[in-house]
Short mmCIF file of C-alpha atoms in Angstrom, two decimals:
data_model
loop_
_atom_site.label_atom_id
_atom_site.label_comp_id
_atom_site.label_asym_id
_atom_site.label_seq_id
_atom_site.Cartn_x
_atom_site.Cartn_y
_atom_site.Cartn_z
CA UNK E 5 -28.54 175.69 -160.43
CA UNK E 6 -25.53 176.92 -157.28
CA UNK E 7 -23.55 173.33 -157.04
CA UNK E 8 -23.42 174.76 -153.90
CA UNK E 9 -27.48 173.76 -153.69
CA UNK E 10 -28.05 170.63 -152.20
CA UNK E 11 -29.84 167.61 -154.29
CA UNK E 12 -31.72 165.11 -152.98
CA UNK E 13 -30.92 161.65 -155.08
CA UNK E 14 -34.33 159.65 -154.61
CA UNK E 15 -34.47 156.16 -154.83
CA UNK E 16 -37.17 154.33 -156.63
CA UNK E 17 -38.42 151.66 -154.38
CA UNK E 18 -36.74 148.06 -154.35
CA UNK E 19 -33.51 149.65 -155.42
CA UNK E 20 -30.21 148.83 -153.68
CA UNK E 21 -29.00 152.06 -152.13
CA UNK E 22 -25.32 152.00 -152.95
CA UNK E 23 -24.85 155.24 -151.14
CA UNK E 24 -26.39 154.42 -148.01
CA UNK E 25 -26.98 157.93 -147.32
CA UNK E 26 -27.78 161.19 -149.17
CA UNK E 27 -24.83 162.76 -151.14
CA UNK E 28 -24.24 166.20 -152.43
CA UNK E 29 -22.41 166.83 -155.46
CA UNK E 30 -19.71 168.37 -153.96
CA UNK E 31 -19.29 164.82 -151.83
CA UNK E 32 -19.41 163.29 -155.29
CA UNK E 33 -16.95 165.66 -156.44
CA UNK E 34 -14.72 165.11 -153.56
CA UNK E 35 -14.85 161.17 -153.39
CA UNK E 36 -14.02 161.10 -157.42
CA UNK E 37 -10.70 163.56 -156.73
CA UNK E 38 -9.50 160.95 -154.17
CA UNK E 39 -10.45 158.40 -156.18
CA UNK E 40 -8.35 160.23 -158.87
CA UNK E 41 -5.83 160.64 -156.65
CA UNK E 42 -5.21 157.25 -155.19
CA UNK E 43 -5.24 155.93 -158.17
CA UNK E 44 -2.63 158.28 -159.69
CA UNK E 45 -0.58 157.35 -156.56
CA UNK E 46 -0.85 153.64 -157.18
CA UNK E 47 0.29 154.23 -160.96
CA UNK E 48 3.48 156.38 -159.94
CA UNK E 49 4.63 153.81 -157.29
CA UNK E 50 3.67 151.09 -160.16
CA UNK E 51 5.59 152.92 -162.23
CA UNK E 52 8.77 153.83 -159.37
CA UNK E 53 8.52 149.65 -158.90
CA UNK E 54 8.56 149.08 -162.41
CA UNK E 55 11.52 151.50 -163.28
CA UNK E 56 13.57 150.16 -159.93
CA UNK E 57 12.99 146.63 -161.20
CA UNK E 58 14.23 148.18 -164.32
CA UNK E 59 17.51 149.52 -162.45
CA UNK E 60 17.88 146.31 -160.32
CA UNK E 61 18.14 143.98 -163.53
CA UNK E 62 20.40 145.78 -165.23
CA UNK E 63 22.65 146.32 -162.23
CA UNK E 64 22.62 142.69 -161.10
CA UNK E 65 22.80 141.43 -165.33
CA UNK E 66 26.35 143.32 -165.08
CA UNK E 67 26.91 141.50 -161.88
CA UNK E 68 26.20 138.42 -163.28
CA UNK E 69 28.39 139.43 -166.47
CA UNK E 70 31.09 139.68 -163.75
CA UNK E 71 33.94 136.75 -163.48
CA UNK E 72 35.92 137.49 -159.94
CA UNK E 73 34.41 138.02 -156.77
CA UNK E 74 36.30 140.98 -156.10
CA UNK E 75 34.35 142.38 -159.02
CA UNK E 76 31.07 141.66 -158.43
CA UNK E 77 31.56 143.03 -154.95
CA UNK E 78 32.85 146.12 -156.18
CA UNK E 79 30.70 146.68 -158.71
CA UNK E 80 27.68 146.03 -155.64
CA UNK E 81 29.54 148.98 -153.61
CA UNK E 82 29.07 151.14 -156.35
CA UNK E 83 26.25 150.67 -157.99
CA UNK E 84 23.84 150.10 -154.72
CA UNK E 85 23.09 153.04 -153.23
CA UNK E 86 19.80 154.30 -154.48
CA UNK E 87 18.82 151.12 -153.27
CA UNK E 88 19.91 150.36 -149.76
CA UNK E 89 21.94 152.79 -147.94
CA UNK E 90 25.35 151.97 -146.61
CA UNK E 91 28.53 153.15 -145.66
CA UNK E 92 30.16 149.83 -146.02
CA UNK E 93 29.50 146.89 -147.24
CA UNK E 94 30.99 143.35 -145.97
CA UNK E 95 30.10 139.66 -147.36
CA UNK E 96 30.87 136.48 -145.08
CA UNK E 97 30.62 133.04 -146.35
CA UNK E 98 30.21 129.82 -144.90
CA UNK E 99 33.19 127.22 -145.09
CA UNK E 100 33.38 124.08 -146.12
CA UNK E 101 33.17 122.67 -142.88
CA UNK E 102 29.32 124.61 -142.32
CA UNK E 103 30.67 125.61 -138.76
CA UNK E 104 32.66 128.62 -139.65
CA UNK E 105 32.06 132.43 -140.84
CA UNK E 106 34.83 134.15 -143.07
CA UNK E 107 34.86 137.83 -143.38
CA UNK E 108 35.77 137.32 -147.65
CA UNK E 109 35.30 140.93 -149.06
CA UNK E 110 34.46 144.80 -147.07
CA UNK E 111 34.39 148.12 -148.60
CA UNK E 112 33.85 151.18 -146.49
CA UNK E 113 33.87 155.08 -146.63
CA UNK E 114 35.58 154.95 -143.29
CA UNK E 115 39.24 156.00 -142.34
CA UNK E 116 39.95 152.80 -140.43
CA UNK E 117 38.41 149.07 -140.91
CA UNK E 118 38.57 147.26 -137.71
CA UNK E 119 36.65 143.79 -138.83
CA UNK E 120 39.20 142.96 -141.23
CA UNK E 121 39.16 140.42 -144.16
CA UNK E 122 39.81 136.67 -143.11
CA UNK E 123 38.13 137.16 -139.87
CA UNK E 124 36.66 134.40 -138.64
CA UNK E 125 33.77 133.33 -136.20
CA UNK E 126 31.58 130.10 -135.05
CA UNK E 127 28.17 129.83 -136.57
CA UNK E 128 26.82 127.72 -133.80
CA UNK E 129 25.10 129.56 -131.39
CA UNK E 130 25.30 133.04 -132.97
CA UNK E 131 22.64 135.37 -134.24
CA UNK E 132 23.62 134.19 -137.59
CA UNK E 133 22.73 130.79 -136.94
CA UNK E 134 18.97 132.41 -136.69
CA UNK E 135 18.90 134.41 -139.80
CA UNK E 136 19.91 131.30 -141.53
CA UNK E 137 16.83 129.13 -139.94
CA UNK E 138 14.29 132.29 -140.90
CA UNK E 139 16.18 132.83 -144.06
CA UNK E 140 14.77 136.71 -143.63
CA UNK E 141 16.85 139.60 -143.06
CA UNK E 142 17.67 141.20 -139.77
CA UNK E 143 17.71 145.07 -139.01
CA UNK E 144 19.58 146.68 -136.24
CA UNK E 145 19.16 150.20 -135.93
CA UNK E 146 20.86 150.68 -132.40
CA UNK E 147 24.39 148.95 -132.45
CA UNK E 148 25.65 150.32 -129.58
CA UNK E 149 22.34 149.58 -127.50
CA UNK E 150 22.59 145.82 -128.85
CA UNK E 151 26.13 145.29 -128.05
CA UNK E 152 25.28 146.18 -124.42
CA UNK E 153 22.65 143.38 -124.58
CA UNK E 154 25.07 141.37 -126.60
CA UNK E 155 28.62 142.36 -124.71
CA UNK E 156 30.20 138.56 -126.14
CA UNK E 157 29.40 139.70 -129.92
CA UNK E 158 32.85 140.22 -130.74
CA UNK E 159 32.17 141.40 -134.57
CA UNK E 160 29.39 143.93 -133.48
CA UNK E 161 32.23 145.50 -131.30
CA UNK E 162 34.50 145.84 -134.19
CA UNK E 163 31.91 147.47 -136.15
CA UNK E 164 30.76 149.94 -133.67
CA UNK E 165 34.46 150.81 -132.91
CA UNK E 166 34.88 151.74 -136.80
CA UNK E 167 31.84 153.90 -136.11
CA UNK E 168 28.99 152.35 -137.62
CA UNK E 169 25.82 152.31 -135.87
CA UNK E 170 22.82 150.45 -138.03
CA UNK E 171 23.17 147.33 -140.03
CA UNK E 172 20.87 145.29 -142.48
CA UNK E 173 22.32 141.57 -142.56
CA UNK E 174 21.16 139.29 -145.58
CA UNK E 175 21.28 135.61 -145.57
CA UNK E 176 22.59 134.35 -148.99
CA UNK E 177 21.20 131.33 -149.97
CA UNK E 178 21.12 129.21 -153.13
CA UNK E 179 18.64 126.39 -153.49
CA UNK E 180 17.96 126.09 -150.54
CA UNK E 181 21.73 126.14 -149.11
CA UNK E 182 22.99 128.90 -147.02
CA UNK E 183 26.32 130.04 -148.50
CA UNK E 184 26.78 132.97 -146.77
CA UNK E 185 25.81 136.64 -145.52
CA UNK E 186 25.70 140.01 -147.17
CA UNK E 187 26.06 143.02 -144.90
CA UNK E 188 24.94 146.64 -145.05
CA UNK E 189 26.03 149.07 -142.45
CA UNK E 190 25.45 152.64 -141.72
CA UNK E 191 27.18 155.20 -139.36
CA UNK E 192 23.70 156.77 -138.93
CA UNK E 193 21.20 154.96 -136.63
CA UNK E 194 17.98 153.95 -137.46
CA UNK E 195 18.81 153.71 -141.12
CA UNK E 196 17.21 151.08 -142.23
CA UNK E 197 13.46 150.31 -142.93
CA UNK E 198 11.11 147.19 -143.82
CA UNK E 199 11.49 148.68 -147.53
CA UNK E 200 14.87 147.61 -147.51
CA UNK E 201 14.49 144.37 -146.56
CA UNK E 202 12.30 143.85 -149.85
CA UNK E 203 14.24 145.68 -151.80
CA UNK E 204 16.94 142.76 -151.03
CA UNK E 205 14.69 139.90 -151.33
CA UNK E 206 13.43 140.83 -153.98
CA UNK E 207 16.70 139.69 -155.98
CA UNK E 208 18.13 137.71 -153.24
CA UNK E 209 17.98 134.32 -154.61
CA UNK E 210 19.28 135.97 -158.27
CA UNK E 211 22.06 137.90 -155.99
CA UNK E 212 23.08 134.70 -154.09
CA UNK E 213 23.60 132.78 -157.25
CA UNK E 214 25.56 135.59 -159.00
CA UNK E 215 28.02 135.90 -155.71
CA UNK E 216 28.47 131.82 -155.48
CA UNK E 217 29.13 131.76 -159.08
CA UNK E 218 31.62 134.61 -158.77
CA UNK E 219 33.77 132.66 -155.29
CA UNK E 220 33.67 129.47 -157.64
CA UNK E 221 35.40 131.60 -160.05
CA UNK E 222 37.67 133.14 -157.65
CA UNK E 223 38.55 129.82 -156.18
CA UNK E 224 39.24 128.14 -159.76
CA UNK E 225 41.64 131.16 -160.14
CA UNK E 226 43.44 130.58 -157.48
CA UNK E 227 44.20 127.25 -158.00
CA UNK E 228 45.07 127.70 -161.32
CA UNK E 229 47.53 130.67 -160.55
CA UNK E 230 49.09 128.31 -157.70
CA UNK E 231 49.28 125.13 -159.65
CA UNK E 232 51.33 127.24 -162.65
CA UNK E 233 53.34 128.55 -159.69
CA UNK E 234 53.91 124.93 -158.98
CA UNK E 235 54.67 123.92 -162.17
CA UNK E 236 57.20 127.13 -162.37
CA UNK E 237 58.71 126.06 -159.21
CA UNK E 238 59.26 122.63 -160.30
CA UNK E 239 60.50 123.89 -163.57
CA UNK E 240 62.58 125.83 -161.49
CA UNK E 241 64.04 122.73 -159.48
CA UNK E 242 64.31 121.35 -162.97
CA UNK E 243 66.95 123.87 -163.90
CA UNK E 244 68.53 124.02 -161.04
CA UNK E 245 69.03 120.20 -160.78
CA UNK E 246 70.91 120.42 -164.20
CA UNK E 247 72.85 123.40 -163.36
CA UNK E 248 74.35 121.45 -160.05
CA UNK E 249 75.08 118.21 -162.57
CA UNK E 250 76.38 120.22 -164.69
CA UNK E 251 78.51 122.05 -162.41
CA UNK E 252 79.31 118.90 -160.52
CA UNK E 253 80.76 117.03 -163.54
CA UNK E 254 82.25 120.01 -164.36
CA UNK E 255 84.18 121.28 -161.85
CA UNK E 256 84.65 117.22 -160.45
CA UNK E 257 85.88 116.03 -163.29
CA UNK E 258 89.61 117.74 -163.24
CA UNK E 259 90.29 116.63 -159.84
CA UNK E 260 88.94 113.07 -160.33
CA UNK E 261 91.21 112.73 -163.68
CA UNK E 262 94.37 114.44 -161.95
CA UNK E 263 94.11 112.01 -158.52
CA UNK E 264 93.34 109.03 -161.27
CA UNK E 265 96.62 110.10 -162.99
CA UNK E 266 98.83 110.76 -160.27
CA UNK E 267 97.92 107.48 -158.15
CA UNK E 268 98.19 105.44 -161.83
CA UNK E 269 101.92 107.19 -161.89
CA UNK E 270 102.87 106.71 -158.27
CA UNK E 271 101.74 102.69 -159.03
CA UNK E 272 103.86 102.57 -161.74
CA UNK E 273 106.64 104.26 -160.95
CA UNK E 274 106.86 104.83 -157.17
CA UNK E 275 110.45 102.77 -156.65
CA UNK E 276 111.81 105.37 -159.27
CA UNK E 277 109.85 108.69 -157.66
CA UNK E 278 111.86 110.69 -155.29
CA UNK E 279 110.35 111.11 -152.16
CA UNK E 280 109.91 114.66 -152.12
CA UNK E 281 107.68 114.37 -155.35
CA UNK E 282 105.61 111.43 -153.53
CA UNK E 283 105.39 113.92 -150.84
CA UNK E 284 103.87 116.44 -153.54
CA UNK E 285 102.01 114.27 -155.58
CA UNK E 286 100.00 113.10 -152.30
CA UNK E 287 98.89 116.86 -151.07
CA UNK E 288 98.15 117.16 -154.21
CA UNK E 289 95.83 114.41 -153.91
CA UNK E 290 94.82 115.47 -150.72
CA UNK E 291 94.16 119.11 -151.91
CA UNK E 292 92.04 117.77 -154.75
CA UNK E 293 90.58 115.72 -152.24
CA UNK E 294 89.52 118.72 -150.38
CA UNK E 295 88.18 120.43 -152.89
CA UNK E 296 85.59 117.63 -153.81
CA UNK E 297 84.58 117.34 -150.37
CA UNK E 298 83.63 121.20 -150.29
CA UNK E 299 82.07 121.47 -153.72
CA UNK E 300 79.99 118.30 -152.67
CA UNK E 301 78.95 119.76 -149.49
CA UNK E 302 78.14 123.18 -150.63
CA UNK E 303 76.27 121.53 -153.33
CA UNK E 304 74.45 119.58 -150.74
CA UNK E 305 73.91 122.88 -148.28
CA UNK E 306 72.81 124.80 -151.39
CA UNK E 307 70.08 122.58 -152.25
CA UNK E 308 68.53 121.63 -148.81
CA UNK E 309 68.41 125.30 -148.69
CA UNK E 310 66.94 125.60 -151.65
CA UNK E 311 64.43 123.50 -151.23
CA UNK E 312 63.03 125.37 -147.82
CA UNK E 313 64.54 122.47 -145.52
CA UNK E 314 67.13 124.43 -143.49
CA UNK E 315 66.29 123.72 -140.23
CA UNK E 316 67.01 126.48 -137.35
CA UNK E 317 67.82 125.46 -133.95
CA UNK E 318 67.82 129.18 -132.42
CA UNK E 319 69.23 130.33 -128.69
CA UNK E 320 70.50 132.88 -127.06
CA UNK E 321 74.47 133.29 -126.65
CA UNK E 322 77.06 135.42 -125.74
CA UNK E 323 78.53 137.32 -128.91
CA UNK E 324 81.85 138.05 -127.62
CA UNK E 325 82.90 134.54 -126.68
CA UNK E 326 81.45 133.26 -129.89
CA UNK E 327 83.43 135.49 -131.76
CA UNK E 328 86.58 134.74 -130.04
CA UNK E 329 86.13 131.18 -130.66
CA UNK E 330 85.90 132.09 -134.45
CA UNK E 331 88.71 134.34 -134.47
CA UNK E 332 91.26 131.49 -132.35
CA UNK E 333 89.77 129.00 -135.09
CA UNK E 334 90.26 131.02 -138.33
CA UNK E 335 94.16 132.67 -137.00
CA UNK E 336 95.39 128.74 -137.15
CA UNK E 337 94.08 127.97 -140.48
CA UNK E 338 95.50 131.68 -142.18
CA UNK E 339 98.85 130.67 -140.52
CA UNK E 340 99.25 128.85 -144.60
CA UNK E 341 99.58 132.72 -145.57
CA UNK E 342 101.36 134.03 -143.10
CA UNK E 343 97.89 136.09 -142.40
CA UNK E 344 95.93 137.04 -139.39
CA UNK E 345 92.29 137.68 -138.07
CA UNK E 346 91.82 139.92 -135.90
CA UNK E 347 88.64 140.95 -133.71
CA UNK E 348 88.79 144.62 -133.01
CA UNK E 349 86.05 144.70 -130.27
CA UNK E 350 85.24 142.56 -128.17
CA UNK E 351 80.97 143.54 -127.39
CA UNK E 352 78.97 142.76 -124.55
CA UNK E 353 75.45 141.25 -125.08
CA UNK E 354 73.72 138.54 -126.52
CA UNK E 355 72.69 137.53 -129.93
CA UNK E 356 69.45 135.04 -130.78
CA UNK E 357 70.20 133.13 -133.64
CA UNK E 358 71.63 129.22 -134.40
CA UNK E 359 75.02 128.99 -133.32
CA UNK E 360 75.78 126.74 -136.12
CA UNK E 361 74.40 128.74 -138.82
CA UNK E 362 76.17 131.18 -137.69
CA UNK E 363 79.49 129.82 -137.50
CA UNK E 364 78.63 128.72 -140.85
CA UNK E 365 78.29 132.31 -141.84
CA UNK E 366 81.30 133.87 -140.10
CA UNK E 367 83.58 130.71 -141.81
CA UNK E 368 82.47 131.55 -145.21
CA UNK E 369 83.07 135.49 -144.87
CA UNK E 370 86.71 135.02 -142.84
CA UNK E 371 87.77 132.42 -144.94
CA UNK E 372 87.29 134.39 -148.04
CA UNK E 373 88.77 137.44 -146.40
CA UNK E 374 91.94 135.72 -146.05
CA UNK E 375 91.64 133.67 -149.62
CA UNK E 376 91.68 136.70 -151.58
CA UNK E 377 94.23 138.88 -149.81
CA UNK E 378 97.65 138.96 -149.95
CA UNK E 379 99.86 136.53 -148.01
CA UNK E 380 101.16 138.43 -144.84
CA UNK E 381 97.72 140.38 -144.03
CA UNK E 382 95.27 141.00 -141.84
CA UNK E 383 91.29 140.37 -141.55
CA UNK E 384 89.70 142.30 -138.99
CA UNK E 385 86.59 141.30 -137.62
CA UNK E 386 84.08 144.28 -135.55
CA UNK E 387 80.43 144.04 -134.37
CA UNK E 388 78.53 146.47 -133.31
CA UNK E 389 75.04 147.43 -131.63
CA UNK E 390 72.90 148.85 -134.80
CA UNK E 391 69.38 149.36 -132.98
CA UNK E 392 67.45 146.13 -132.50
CA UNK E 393 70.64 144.18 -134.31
CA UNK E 394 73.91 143.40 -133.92
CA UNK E 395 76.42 144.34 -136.93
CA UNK E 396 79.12 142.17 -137.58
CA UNK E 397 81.84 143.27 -139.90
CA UNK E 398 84.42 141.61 -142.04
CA UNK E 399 87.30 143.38 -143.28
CA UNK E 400 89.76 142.35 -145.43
CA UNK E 401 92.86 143.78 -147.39
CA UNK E 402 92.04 141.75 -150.67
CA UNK E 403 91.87 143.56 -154.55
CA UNK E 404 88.58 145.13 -153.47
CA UNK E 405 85.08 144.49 -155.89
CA UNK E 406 84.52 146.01 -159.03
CA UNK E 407 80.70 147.54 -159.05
CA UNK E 408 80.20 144.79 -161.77
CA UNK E 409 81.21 142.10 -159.47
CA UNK E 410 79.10 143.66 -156.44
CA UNK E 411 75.91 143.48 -158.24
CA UNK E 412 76.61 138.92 -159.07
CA UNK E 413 77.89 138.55 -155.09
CA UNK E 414 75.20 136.48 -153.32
CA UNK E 415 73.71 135.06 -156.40
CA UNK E 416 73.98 131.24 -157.05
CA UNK E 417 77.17 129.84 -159.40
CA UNK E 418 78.86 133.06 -159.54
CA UNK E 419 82.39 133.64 -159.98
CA UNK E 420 83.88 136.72 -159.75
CA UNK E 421 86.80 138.22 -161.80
CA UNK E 422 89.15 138.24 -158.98
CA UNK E 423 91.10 135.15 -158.19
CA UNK E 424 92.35 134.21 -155.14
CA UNK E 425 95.88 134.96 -154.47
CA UNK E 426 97.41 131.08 -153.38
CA UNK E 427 95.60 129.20 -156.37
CA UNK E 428 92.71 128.16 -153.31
CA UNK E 429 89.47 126.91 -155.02
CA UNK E 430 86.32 128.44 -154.65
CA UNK E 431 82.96 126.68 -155.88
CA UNK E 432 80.51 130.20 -156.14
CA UNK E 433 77.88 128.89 -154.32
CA UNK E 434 79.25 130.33 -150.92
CA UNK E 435 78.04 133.56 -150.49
CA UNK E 436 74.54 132.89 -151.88
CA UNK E 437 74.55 129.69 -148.67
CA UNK E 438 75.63 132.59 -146.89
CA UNK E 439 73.38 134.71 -147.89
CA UNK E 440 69.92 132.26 -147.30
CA UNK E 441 71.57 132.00 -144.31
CA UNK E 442 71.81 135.21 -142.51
CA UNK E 443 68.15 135.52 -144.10
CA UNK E 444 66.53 132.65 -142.33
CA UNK E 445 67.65 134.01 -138.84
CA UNK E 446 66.28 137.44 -139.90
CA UNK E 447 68.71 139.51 -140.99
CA UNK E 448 70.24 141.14 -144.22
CA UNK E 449 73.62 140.82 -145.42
CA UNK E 450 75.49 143.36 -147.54
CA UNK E 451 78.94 144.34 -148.82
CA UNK E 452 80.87 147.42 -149.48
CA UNK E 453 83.70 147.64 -151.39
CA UNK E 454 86.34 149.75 -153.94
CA UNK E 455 88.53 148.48 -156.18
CA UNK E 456 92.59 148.82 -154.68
CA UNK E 457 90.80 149.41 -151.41
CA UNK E 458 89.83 146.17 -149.84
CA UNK E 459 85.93 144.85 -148.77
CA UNK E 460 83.72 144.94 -145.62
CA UNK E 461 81.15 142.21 -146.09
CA UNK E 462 78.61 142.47 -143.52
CA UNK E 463 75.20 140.91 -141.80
CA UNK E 464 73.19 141.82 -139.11
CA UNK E 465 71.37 139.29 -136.19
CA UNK E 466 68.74 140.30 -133.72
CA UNK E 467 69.86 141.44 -130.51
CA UNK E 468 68.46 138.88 -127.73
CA UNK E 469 66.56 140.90 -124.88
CA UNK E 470 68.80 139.02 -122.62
CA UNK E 471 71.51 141.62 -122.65
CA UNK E 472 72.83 140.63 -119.44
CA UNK E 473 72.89 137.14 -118.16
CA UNK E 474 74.22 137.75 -115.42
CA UNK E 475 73.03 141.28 -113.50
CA UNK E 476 74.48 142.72 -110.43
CA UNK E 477 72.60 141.87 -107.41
#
């Protein structure tokens, strides 16, 4: 019989007609191959659910067999594409306090990231606030057209100036408390569908634990690595504590025993002691005296330094005066050596910095200029405009620094091989007060040197805008 022939199904009579209607074969035919069809179609995306499921597990187990957040992050911007499309991915969590959003982690295929890490916003108020009270993701497909309907939304306007244009934000929430937000983005609008939003909670609750297990982590780690830098620090203190006793008694205890023997001798015998050695025996005293004093108060200047509590009182002031007050100062006390200091120029300008501290400075670079030189010479002193900075130079005629010696100046306790030339004392903490010093204010300090050749020890200051005090009218 030709298929093509049409057959009349009868019905016996009391019998349900499933049909409703006559059918041909070829309508049986048909109705079976879409049948066939649908059903092969519901197998395959079975099958396509089954095998992302699959993908999904494994991808989040390694997640979850992550320690830092950093990592699991990482490993999310790598491994989620065929899931979600993005081309960049930032995560935001909540703070303690529950009012505030921090930007913790963003990855993107961009040149330039303008919503950087550690940005912060309110969560009152904001869209935000109303993905957290759905708890469902929200797509945006336009950026650009929802900034202009949201012109306050500061972050959407750092995201659409980086050149994204569609976003999928995810609310991250474990057991039943919002932690934070997950964000896809994509420079392409219109990017992203309902599917997407499944795809995500779909292992949302499993993500959210993995990520606040991973910032737990994180934050342990970073309070570990700061309480061993802590303990380093104090271990640190520790040491430095017993170098400064050590180097007290040290260095103390010759002077204390000399001015204990020469006062027990002038007692005994000071009827019998010519005046002239009484008149030696007390600058000795007195130059012993001295000595202490300065050891103890670069020991106490060292460690107030040390210990972060130098305390800046900065201003604006004119360089040249200051520097001819130094000069005047420093040409009485060389007059012991027959030596001078000299300032070669004599700037115009301002400097910003502590006039103290920077007396400070300039007395600890002059005064070893004219320690360690010859009796009879000269220190000269220049400063200089050196872009943004002033330059102020000290030069002295002294035995010059071996490249040895150069590479111990400015650290603490150092002494140096050279001696200075009228048996002076010197404690080797100096140049490394000096050196925190000129650092504190914002500078950088430096020397250069040659053996039989002298030094130029130098530091540089910023250069206040007020150049001119005083302009012509």
């Amino acid at each position: 019989m030709d298929p093509q022939d049409q057959v009349k199904i009868k019905i016996k009579p009391g019998t349900k007609n499933i049909f409703q209607t006559d059918l041909t074969l070829v309508d049986i035919a048909d109705e079976l191959q879409r049948l066939e069809k649908n059903i092969t179609q519901i197998s395959g995306n079975a099958n396509a659910q089954y095998e992302e499921a699959q993908k999904i597990h494994e991808i989040t187990s390694r997640f979850n067999a992550g320690f830092m957040l950093d990592d699991v992050m990482e490993g999310i911007y790598e491994d989620f594409h065929e899931f979600i499309p993005y081309d960049r991915i930032g995560l935001a969590l909540i703070e303690e306090d529950g009012d505030t959003v921090r930007a913790r982690w963003a990855k993107s295929n961009q040149p330039h990231v303008e919503l950087q890490i550690g940005y912060t916003d309110t969560l009152e108020g904001s869209s935000l606030e109303d993905i957290l009270k759905t708890k469902e993701p929200r797509i945006i497909n336009d950026l650009e057209e929802y900034l202009k309907h949201k012109p306050g939304s500061n972050s959407t306007r750092l995201v659409v100036e980086e050149g994204l244009r569609s976003s999928l934000t995810c609310p991250l929430i474990v057991k039943g408390v919002p932690v934070g937000f997950l964000f896809f983005s994509s420079i392409t609008p219109f990017t992203y569908e309902r599917i997407h939003v499944g795809t995500f909670k779909r292992i949302a609750d499993q993500l959210s634990l993995i990520l606040e297990k991973s910032k737990l982590a994180s934050e342990l780690a970073k309070q570990k690595h700061e309480l061993e830098k802590k303990n380093q620090e104090l271990k640190q203190l520790d040491e430095l504590k017993n170098r400064l006793l050590g180097m007290a008694a040290h260095d103390m205890r010759n002077p204390i025993l000399y001015n204990e023997w020469v006062s027990d001798h002038l007692l005994q015998k000071g009827n019998s002691i010519s005046e002239e050695d009484k008149k030696m025996f007390l600058t000795d005293i007195n130059e012993q005296a001295k000595y202490m004093t300065q050891l103890l108060n670069d020991l106490l200047e060292f460690t107030s330094i040390q210990s972060g509590e130098i305390h800046l009182q900065t201003t604006a002031f004119d360089m040249g005066h200051f520097l001819e007050e130094v000069v005047q100062r420093h040409n009485k006390l060389a007059e012991y050596k027959n030596s001078k200091v000299v300032l070669d120029t004599l700037p115009e300008g301002r400097v910003k910095a502590d006039p103290l501290r920077t007396r400070q400075i300039m007395d600890n670079l002059i005064s070893n200029a004219v320690k360690y030189a010859p009796s009879g010479s000269t220190a000269h002193i220049k400063a200089m405009r050196d872009g943004h900075d002033w330059r102020i130079e000290v030069h002295d005629n002294g035995p010059g620094i071996s490249s040895t010696d150069q590479q111990k100046l400015f650290h603490d306790f150092v002494k140096l091989s050279i001696q200075p030339t009228a048996n002076e004392t010197s404690t080797g903490l100096g140049l490394a007060i000096t050196k925190r010093m000129v650092e504190a204010q914002g500078g950088q300090i430096g020397v250069a040197s040659e053996v039989s050749h002298g030094s130029v020890f130098w530091f540089t200051l910023p250069i206040t805008e007020e150049t001119n005090p005083n302009p012509a009218s």
